[in-house]
Coordinates of C-alpha atoms and ligand atoms in Angstrom, one line a residue:
M1 CA 63.7 60.3 87.2
D2 CA 67.4 60.8 87.4
D3 CA 69.7 61.6 84.4
R4 CA 70.8 58.0 83.8
D5 CA 67.2 56.9 83.7
R6 CA 66.3 59.7 81.4
A7 CA 69.3 58.8 79.1
W8 CA 68.2 55.2 79.1
R9 CA 64.7 56.1 78.3
G10 CA 65.9 58.3 75.5
L11 CA 67.4 55.2 73.8
L12 CA 64.0 53.5 73.8
P13 CA 61.3 54.2 71.3
A14 CA 58.9 56.8 72.9
R15 CA 56.0 54.4 72.5
F16 CA 57.8 51.6 74.4
A17 CA 58.8 53.9 77.2
S18 CA 55.1 55.0 77.7
M19 CA 53.8 51.4 77.9
T20 CA 52.6 49.9 81.2
L21 CA 55.1 47.9 83.2
R22 CA 53.2 44.7 82.4
T23 CA 53.3 45.3 78.7
R24 CA 57.0 46.2 78.8
I25 CA 57.9 43.0 80.7
V26 CA 55.8 40.9 78.3
A27 CA 57.4 42.6 75.3
Y28 CA 60.9 42.0 76.8
V29 CA 60.2 38.3 77.5
A30 CA 58.6 37.8 74.1
L31 CA 61.6 39.3 72.4
V32 CA 64.1 37.3 74.4
T33 CA 62.0 34.1 73.8
L34 CA 61.8 34.8 70.1
I35 CA 65.6 35.4 69.8
F36 CA 66.6 32.4 71.8
S37 CA 64.0 30.0 70.4
A38 CA 64.9 31.1 66.9
L39 CA 68.6 30.5 67.6
A40 CA 67.8 27.1 69.1
F41 CA 65.5 26.1 66.3
A42 CA 68.0 27.2 63.7
G43 CA 70.7 25.1 65.4
V44 CA 68.4 22.0 65.5
Y45 CA 67.4 22.6 61.9
R46 CA 71.0 22.8 60.7
L47 CA 71.9 19.6 62.7
I48 CA 69.0 17.6 61.3
I49 CA 69.8 18.8 57.7
A50 CA 73.5 18.0 58.3
M51 CA 72.7 14.5 59.6
D52 CA 70.3 13.8 56.6
Q53 CA 73.0 15.0 54.2
R54 CA 75.6 12.8 55.9
R55 CA 73.3 9.8 55.7
L56 CA 72.7 10.5 52.0
D57 CA 76.4 10.9 51.3
D58 CA 77.3 7.7 53.2
A59 CA 74.7 5.8 51.2
L60 CA 75.9 7.4 47.9
R61 CA 79.5 6.5 48.7
S62 CA 78.8 2.9 49.5
L63 CA 76.6 2.6 46.5
A64 CA 79.2 4.1 44.2
A65 CA 81.9 1.8 45.5
E66 CA 79.6 -1.2 45.0
E67 CA 78.6 -0.2 41.5
A68 CA 82.2 0.6 40.5
N69 CA 83.3 -2.9 41.6
H70 CA 80.4 -4.3 39.8
L71 CA 81.3 -2.5 36.6
A72 CA 85.0 -3.5 36.9
T73 CA 84.1 -7.2 37.1
R74 CA 81.2 -7.2 34.5
G75 CA 82.5 -4.5 32.1
F76 CA 80.3 -2.3 30.1
T77 CA 79.6 -1.5 26.5
F78 CA 80.1 2.0 25.0
G79 CA 77.2 3.7 23.4
P80 CA 74.3 6.0 24.0
S81 CA 71.9 3.3 25.3
P82 CA 71.6 2.8 29.0
D83 CA 74.0 0.1 29.8
V84 CA 75.3 0.7 33.3
D85 CA 73.5 -1.5 35.6
V86 CA 72.5 0.6 38.6
E87 CA 70.4 -1.3 41.0
E88 CA 67.8 0.3 43.0
S89 CA 68.7 0.4 46.6
G90 CA 66.2 2.0 49.0
P91 CA 63.5 4.4 47.9
L92 CA 65.8 6.8 46.0
L93 CA 66.2 6.4 42.3
K94 CA 69.9 6.3 41.5
H95 CA 71.3 7.7 38.3
G96 CA 74.6 6.5 36.9
A97 CA 77.0 7.5 34.2
V98 CA 80.5 6.6 33.1
Y99 CA 82.9 9.2 31.8
D100 CA 86.3 8.9 30.2
E101 CA 89.3 10.9 31.2
A102 CA 88.3 13.7 28.9
G103 CA 84.9 14.0 30.4
S104 CA 83.0 12.3 27.5
I105 CA 80.0 10.1 28.4
L106 CA 80.7 6.4 27.8
A107 CA 77.4 5.0 29.2
Y108 CA 74.6 6.0 31.5
V109 CA 71.4 4.8 33.1
H110 CA 68.3 6.5 34.5
F111 CA 69.4 9.9 33.2
D112 CA 66.7 11.3 31.0
R113 CA 68.2 11.4 27.4
A114 CA 71.8 12.1 28.4
P115 CA 73.6 12.6 31.7
P116 CA 75.1 16.0 32.5
Q117 CA 78.3 17.0 30.7
F118 CA 80.9 18.1 33.2
D119 CA 83.9 20.1 31.8
S120 CA 85.7 19.5 35.0
I121 CA 85.3 15.7 35.2
P122 CA 89.1 15.1 34.9
S123 CA 89.9 17.5 37.7
K124 CA 87.0 16.6 40.0
K125 CA 87.9 14.9 43.1
V126 CA 86.7 11.3 43.5
D127 CA 84.7 10.1 46.5
V128 CA 83.7 13.7 47.4
P129 CA 79.9 14.3 47.2
F130 CA 78.8 17.5 45.3
D131 CA 75.5 19.2 44.3
F132 CA 74.5 19.9 40.8
D133 CA 71.3 20.8 38.8
F134 CA 70.2 18.4 36.1
R135 CA 67.4 19.8 33.9
G136 CA 66.1 21.9 36.7
E137 CA 66.2 19.1 39.3
P138 CA 68.6 19.5 42.3
M139 CA 70.9 16.4 42.5
R140 CA 73.7 15.1 44.6
G141 CA 76.4 13.1 43.0
M142 CA 79.8 11.4 43.6
L143 CA 82.5 10.4 41.2
S144 CA 84.2 7.0 41.9
P145 CA 87.2 5.4 40.2
I146 CA 86.5 2.1 38.5
P147 CA 89.0 -0.5 39.7
G148 CA 91.4 -1.5 36.9
Q149 CA 90.3 1.3 34.6
Q150 CA 92.1 4.4 35.8
S151 CA 91.0 6.6 33.0
K152 CA 87.2 6.1 33.7
R153 CA 85.0 7.6 36.3
L154 CA 81.6 6.4 37.5
L155 CA 79.1 9.1 38.5
M156 CA 76.5 8.0 40.9
A157 CA 73.8 10.6 41.6
V158 CA 70.4 10.8 43.4
S159 CA 67.7 13.5 43.2
R160 CA 67.8 15.9 46.1
A161 CA 64.1 16.9 45.5
D162 CA 62.9 14.8 48.5
V163 CA 65.6 16.1 50.7
E164 CA 64.8 19.7 49.7
G165 CA 61.1 19.0 50.3
D166 CA 62.0 17.7 53.8
K167 CA 64.0 20.8 54.4
V168 CA 61.1 23.1 53.5
F169 CA 58.7 21.0 55.6
L170 CA 61.1 21.1 58.6
A171 CA 61.6 24.8 58.3
R172 CA 57.8 25.4 58.2
A173 CA 57.2 23.1 61.1
M174 CA 59.8 24.9 63.1
I175 CA 58.5 28.4 62.3
V176 CA 55.0 27.2 63.5
A177 CA 56.5 25.7 66.6
L178 CA 58.5 28.9 67.2
L179 CA 55.3 31.0 66.9
F180 CA 53.4 28.7 69.2
N181 CA 56.3 28.8 71.7
V182 CA 56.3 32.7 71.7
I183 CA 52.5 32.9 71.9
W184 CA 52.4 30.5 74.8
V185 CA 55.2 32.2 76.7
V186 CA 53.5 35.6 76.1
L187 CA 50.2 34.4 77.5
L188 CA 51.9 32.7 80.5
V189 CA 54.1 35.8 81.3
H190 CA 51.1 38.1 80.8
R191 CA 49.1 36.1 83.3
V192 CA 51.9 35.6 85.9
V193 CA 53.3 39.2 85.6
G194 CA 49.7 40.5 85.8
R195 CA 49.4 39.0 89.2
F196 CA 52.6 40.7 90.4
V197 CA 52.1 44.1 88.9
V198 CA 48.4 44.5 89.4
G199 CA 49.3 46.7 92.5
H200 CA 51.8 48.8 90.4
E201 CA 49.1 49.4 87.8
Q202 CA 46.6 50.5 90.4
L203 CA 49.2 52.8 92.0
A204 CA 50.2 54.2 88.6
D205 CA 46.6 54.7 87.6
A206 CA 45.8 56.4 91.0
A207 CA 48.9 58.6 90.7
R208 CA 47.9 59.6 87.2
R209 CA 44.4 60.6 88.4
V210 CA 45.8 62.5 91.3
A211 CA 48.2 64.4 89.0
A212 CA 45.1 65.2 86.9
G213 CA 43.6 66.9 89.9
D214 CA 41.3 64.1 91.2
L215 CA 41.9 64.0 95.0
T216 CA 39.0 61.5 95.7
V217 CA 41.2 58.6 94.5
R218 CA 42.1 56.0 97.1
I219 CA 43.6 52.6 96.6
G220 CA 42.4 51.0 99.8
Q221 CA 42.8 47.3 100.6
Q222 CA 42.7 46.1 97.0
V223 CA 46.4 45.2 96.8
K224 CA 47.5 41.8 97.9
D225 CA 51.3 42.1 97.7
P226 CA 52.5 43.2 101.2
E227 CA 55.2 45.7 99.9
I228 CA 52.8 47.3 97.5
A229 CA 50.0 47.3 100.1
Q230 CA 52.2 49.4 102.4
L231 CA 53.0 51.7 99.4
A232 CA 49.2 51.9 98.8
I233 CA 48.6 52.9 102.4
D234 CA 51.3 55.6 102.2
F235 CA 49.9 56.8 98.9
D236 CA 46.4 57.1 100.4
D237 CA 47.8 58.9 103.4
M238 CA 49.6 61.3 101.1
V239 CA 46.5 61.9 99.1
D240 CA 44.5 62.5 102.3
R241 CA 47.1 65.1 103.4
L242 CA 47.1 66.6 99.9
D243 CA 43.3 66.8 100.0
V244 CA 43.3 68.5 103.4
L245 CA 46.0 70.9 102.3
M246 CA 44.2 71.8 99.1
R247 CA 40.9 72.3 101.0
S248 CA 42.6 74.5 103.7
Q249 CA 44.4 76.4 100.9
Q250 CA 41.1 77.1 99.2
Q251 CA 39.5 78.0 102.5
F252 CA 42.4 80.3 103.2
V253 CA 42.1 82.1 99.9
A254 CA 38.3 82.4 100.5
H255 CA 38.9 83.8 104.0
A256 CA 41.6 86.2 102.8
A257 CA 39.4 87.5 100.0
H258 CA 36.5 87.9 102.5
E259 CA 38.8 89.8 105.0
L260 CA 40.1 92.0 102.3
R261 CA 36.6 92.8 101.0
S262 CA 35.3 94.2 104.3
P263 CA 37.7 97.2 104.6
L264 CA 37.8 97.7 100.9
T265 CA 34.0 98.0 100.8
T266 CA 34.1 100.5 103.7
L267 CA 36.8 102.5 101.9
Y268 CA 34.9 102.5 98.7
G269 CA 31.6 103.4 100.3
E270 CA 33.1 106.3 102.4
L271 CA 34.9 107.8 99.4
Q272 CA 31.8 107.5 97.2
L273 CA 29.7 109.2 99.9
A274 CA 32.3 111.9 100.3
L275 CA 32.1 112.8 96.6
R276 CA 28.3 112.7 96.3
R277 CA 27.6 116.1 97.9
E278 CA 29.3 119.0 99.7
R279 CA 30.0 118.3 103.4
S280 CA 31.2 120.1 106.4
V281 CA 34.9 120.0 107.3
E282 CA 34.0 117.9 110.3
A283 CA 32.1 115.3 108.1
Y284 CA 35.1 115.2 105.8
R285 CA 37.4 114.6 108.7
E286 CA 35.2 111.8 109.9
C287 CA 35.2 110.3 106.4
V288 CA 39.0 110.5 106.2
R289 CA 39.3 108.8 109.6
E290 CA 37.1 106.0 108.5
C291 CA 39.1 105.6 105.3
L292 CA 42.4 105.6 107.3
E293 CA 41.1 102.9 109.7
S294 CA 40.1 100.7 106.7
T295 CA 43.5 101.4 105.1
E296 CA 45.2 100.5 108.3
R297 CA 43.3 97.2 108.5
L298 CA 44.2 96.4 104.9
K299 CA 47.8 97.2 105.6
M300 CA 47.8 94.9 108.7
L301 CA 46.1 92.2 106.7
A302 CA 48.6 92.5 103.8
E303 CA 51.5 92.4 106.3
D304 CA 50.2 89.3 108.0
L305 CA 49.6 87.5 104.7
L306 CA 53.0 88.4 103.6
T307 CA 54.5 87.1 106.8
L308 CA 52.7 83.8 106.5
A309 CA 53.8 83.5 102.9
R310 CA 57.4 84.3 103.9
L311 CA 57.3 81.7 106.7
G312 CA 56.0 79.0 104.3
G313 CA 58.6 79.7 101.7
E314 CA 62.3 79.0 101.4
R315 CA 64.4 81.1 103.8
T316 CA 67.7 82.5 102.6
E317 CA 68.8 84.3 105.8
T318 CA 71.0 82.1 108.0
M319 CA 69.9 81.5 111.6
E320 CA 71.8 83.1 114.5
T321 CA 72.1 82.2 118.1
V322 CA 69.3 84.1 120.0
F323 CA 69.3 84.8 123.7
I324 CA 65.6 84.2 124.8
S325 CA 65.8 86.9 127.5
D326 CA 66.6 89.6 124.9
V327 CA 63.6 88.5 122.9
V328 CA 61.3 88.6 125.9
Q329 CA 62.5 92.0 127.0
A330 CA 62.2 93.4 123.4
A331 CA 58.6 92.0 123.2
F332 CA 57.7 93.5 126.6
R333 CA 58.9 96.9 125.3
E334 CA 56.8 96.6 122.2
V335 CA 53.6 95.7 124.0
G336 CA 54.2 98.3 126.7
T337 CA 51.7 100.8 125.4
L338 CA 48.9 98.2 125.0
A339 CA 49.6 96.9 128.5
G340 CA 49.6 100.4 129.8
E341 CA 46.2 101.1 128.2
R342 CA 44.7 98.1 130.0
Q343 CA 46.8 98.6 133.1
V344 CA 48.1 95.0 132.8
E345 CA 51.1 93.9 134.8
L346 CA 53.7 91.9 132.8
D347 CA 55.6 89.4 134.9
V348 CA 58.5 87.2 133.7
Q349 CA 60.3 84.2 135.3
E350 CA 63.3 83.9 133.2
A351 CA 65.9 81.1 132.7
S352 CA 68.7 82.0 130.5
A353 CA 68.4 80.0 127.3
Y354 CA 69.8 80.2 123.8
V355 CA 68.2 78.9 120.7
T356 CA 69.2 79.2 117.0
G357 CA 66.8 81.1 114.9
H358 CA 65.6 84.5 113.6
A359 CA 65.4 87.0 116.4
R360 CA 62.9 89.1 114.5
D361 CA 60.5 86.2 114.0
L362 CA 60.9 85.0 117.5
G363 CA 60.2 88.5 118.7
R364 CA 57.0 88.6 116.5
L365 CA 55.9 85.3 118.0
L366 CA 56.2 86.5 121.6
R367 CA 54.7 89.9 120.8
N368 CA 51.6 88.3 119.2
L369 CA 51.1 86.0 122.2
L370 CA 51.6 88.9 124.6
E371 CA 49.1 91.1 122.7
N372 CA 46.5 88.3 122.8
A373 CA 47.1 87.8 126.5
I374 CA 46.9 91.5 127.3
R375 CA 43.8 91.9 125.2
H376 CA 42.0 89.0 126.9
T377 CA 43.2 89.4 130.4
K378 CA 41.0 91.4 132.8
V379 CA 41.7 95.1 133.2
K380 CA 44.4 95.6 135.8
G381 CA 45.1 91.9 135.5
R382 CA 48.5 90.1 135.0
V383 CA 50.2 88.3 132.2
L384 CA 53.0 85.9 133.1
V385 CA 55.8 84.7 130.9
R386 CA 57.8 81.7 132.2
V387 CA 61.0 80.6 130.4
I388 CA 61.7 77.0 131.5
V389 CA 64.9 75.3 130.4
E390 CA 64.7 71.5 130.1
P391 CA 68.2 70.3 129.3
P392 CA 69.5 68.9 127.1
Q393 CA 67.1 69.7 124.3
V394 CA 64.1 71.9 125.1
V395 CA 63.2 75.4 126.2
R396 CA 59.6 76.1 127.0
I397 CA 58.1 79.6 127.0
V398 CA 54.7 79.6 128.7
I399 CA 52.5 82.7 128.5
S400 CA 49.5 82.7 130.7
D401 CA 46.9 85.4 131.5
E402 CA 44.0 86.2 133.8
G403 CA 41.4 86.3 131.1
P404 CA 38.4 83.9 130.5
G405 CA 40.6 81.4 128.6
V406 CA 39.7 79.8 125.4
A407 CA 36.2 78.2 125.2
E408 CA 36.3 74.4 124.9
E409 CA 34.7 74.4 121.4
D410 CA 37.3 76.9 120.1
R411 CA 40.4 75.2 121.4
A412 CA 41.0 73.1 118.3
R413 CA 40.5 76.1 116.0
V414 CA 42.4 78.9 117.5
F415 CA 45.5 78.2 115.3
E416 CA 43.4 78.2 112.1
A417 CA 44.1 81.2 109.9
F418 CA 41.3 83.9 110.2
F419 CA 39.7 82.2 113.2
R420 CA 38.3 84.6 115.8
S421 CA 36.0 83.4 118.6
A422 CA 32.5 84.7 118.6
Q423 CA 33.4 86.6 121.8
T424 CA 36.4 88.3 120.1
R425 CA 34.2 89.2 117.0
A426 CA 31.7 90.8 119.3
S427 CA 34.4 92.9 120.9
H428 CA 35.5 96.2 119.4
Y429 CA 39.0 94.7 118.6
E430 CA 39.2 93.9 114.9
G431 CA 42.2 91.6 114.6
T432 CA 42.8 89.6 111.4
G433 CA 42.7 86.2 113.1
L434 CA 46.1 85.4 111.6
G435 CA 48.2 86.1 114.8
L436 CA 48.3 82.5 116.2
A437 CA 48.6 80.9 112.7
I438 CA 51.7 83.1 112.2
C439 CA 53.0 82.2 115.7
R440 CA 52.7 78.5 115.1
E441 CA 54.4 78.8 111.7
I442 CA 57.3 80.7 113.3
A443 CA 57.6 78.0 116.1
R444 CA 57.6 75.2 113.5
A445 CA 60.1 77.0 111.3
H446 CA 62.4 76.9 114.3
R447 CA 61.8 73.1 114.6
G448 CA 59.6 73.8 117.6
D449 CA 55.9 74.1 118.2
L450 CA 53.2 76.2 119.8
A451 CA 50.2 74.7 121.7
L452 CA 47.3 75.9 123.8
V453 CA 47.8 74.0 127.1
S454 CA 46.1 73.8 130.5
P455 CA 47.7 76.1 133.0
T456 CA 49.7 74.5 135.8
P457 CA 49.6 75.9 139.4
S458 CA 52.7 78.0 138.4
D459 CA 50.8 79.7 135.6
L460 CA 47.9 82.2 135.7
A461 CA 44.4 80.6 135.4
G462 CA 43.3 82.1 132.0
A463 CA 44.5 81.1 128.6
C464 CA 48.0 79.4 128.6
F465 CA 50.0 79.1 125.5
E466 CA 53.3 77.1 125.4
V467 CA 56.1 77.6 122.9
L468 CA 58.6 74.7 122.6
L469 CA 62.0 75.5 121.0
P470 CA 65.1 73.4 120.6
L471 CA 67.7 74.5 123.1
V472 CA 71.2 75.1 122.0
G473 CA 72.7 76.4 125.2
F474 CA 71.8 77.8 128.7
D475 CA 73.5 79.4 131.7
R476 CA 73.3 77.4 134.9
V477 CA 72.8 80.5 137.0
S478 CA 69.3 81.6 135.9
R479 CA 67.8 85.0 136.6
L480 CA 64.8 83.6 138.4
P481 CA 62.4 85.3 139.1
S482 CA 62.5 88.7 137.7
S483 CA 59.4 90.9 137.5
L484 CA 58.9 93.9 135.4
P485 CA 57.1 96.7 137.1
S486 CA 53.6 97.3 135.9
V487 CA 53.7 99.5 132.8
G488 CA 50.3 100.9 133.5
Ligands
LIG1 N1 44.9 84.8 125.5 C1 43.8 84.4 124.9 N2 42.7 84.3 125.6 C2 41.5 84.0 125.1 N3 41.3 83.8 123.7 C3 42.4 83.9 122.9 C4 43.7 84.3 123.5 N4 44.5 84.3 122.4 C5 43.8 84.0 121.3 N5 42.5 83.8 121.6 C6 41.5 83.5 120.7 O1 42.0 83.0 119.5 C7 41.6 83.8 118.4 C8 42.7 83.9 117.4 O2 43.8 84.6 117.8 P1 44.7 85.3 116.8 O3 45.9 85.9 117.6 O4 45.1 84.4 115.8 O5 43.8 86.4 116.2 P2 43.4 87.8 116.7 O6 44.1 88.1 117.9 O7 41.9 87.8 116.8 O8 43.8 88.7 115.5 P3 45.3 89.2 115.2 O9 46.2 88.5 116.2 O10 45.6 88.7 113.9 O11 45.4 90.6 115.3 C9 41.3 85.1 119.0 O12 40.4 85.8 118.2 C10 40.7 84.7 120.3 O13 39.3 84.3 120.1
LIG2 MG1 46.2 88.0 118.1

């Protein structure tokens, strides 16, 4: 999640942000539908009410004009009794009253007891409808001049109770319609969106379970949408790799603990034995030697583990240009003693190649491979290193020996941490089994690789390991072949 996303999420209520995608989409659509439908319904409501009002006003106006003419021709008598003849027209009951210029009532009809007393009659505009309350009843009225009698005004009024009732009914009907509209849209969107986001939901659910530590989760073929289906395949691949990684890590820790325990047990036992009773100087010396051997093994193991951890972590040192010949020569010098002990001849066929990397690590890579080759080659045998430049990109370093090679069933496992073949375990050499794992890590850290390959006719017939590294430069005049004299 980037900063903008975080900021945006910060504006949303926490509960909303934690909803599923489907719920959020439905909530958005429901909200938008509600707002727009409410606006539309409100507009329609106002329009209908305005049209009703206009119809009523038009009817009132024509009625008032008609009655005023009628009064002008027929005349009317003053007094409290209803005298103004207001005819019924349409279903509305019309109320009429005649006022003099001071606002006093001269005559009225259909007004219960007496018509309303308006202080403002003289100043009220004629022919303009207005609302008023008469004994708790809402009414709409209009003042009209009576032709020939300028000082008198005719008030025509109708009850607005029906209109108000219609308004309430219309408002209720619209609210019900609005709710139905929103519910219908929510159901529809929930269903439609559900079909689209079902893959997202499965993915999100699977990701949540993986985050909680369940690496048995797989999405498989359940998703129909092609893009999400590809995402599901990638997700399953990722979980597969994660699973393998977790397992190998657990296995690694178990192996490491086991490897650490053996020398520690020896050390502990020897020291306990030494303290139990008095011994001869020679026996003590033997005990100290045993302890030293175990300590050396522990030290070796700790160093190898540290190297592996260092290679797997972030590197801060910058890479330099490394001349492969220098690395080979340095590695030869380091394994010289071991080669001498086994009277092994070290041969090299060099091509001058440059790579970028860490000289120390590349040195360690070659030394480990040479040590293995020297240990497994026959006594007085040979170990051959060939540096082959393959412009423009690759340099291959092939190390072969005259040993028995790696058994078919072990070939896939030699690069596993702590793996040692049964043969090697039976021999007196007690390596940690981390050598090749470290070598491969080093090669890969240099964007290269290390593989156990079949020897070509140019190689020796035993085990043959090939290091591939990206080439950054080479000299055309190679120093081929150059052979070191047997160290033995
Ligand atoms: N040149 C080789 N010939 C035959 N087998 C080999 C050769 N190199 C490695 N192996 C096999 O691969 C196993 C793993 O090698 P690796 O270098 O990782 O461990 P190691 O040599 O046993 O111990 P370490 O290198 O950690 O001291 C060896 O134990 C051996 O069985
Ligand atoms: Mg080794």
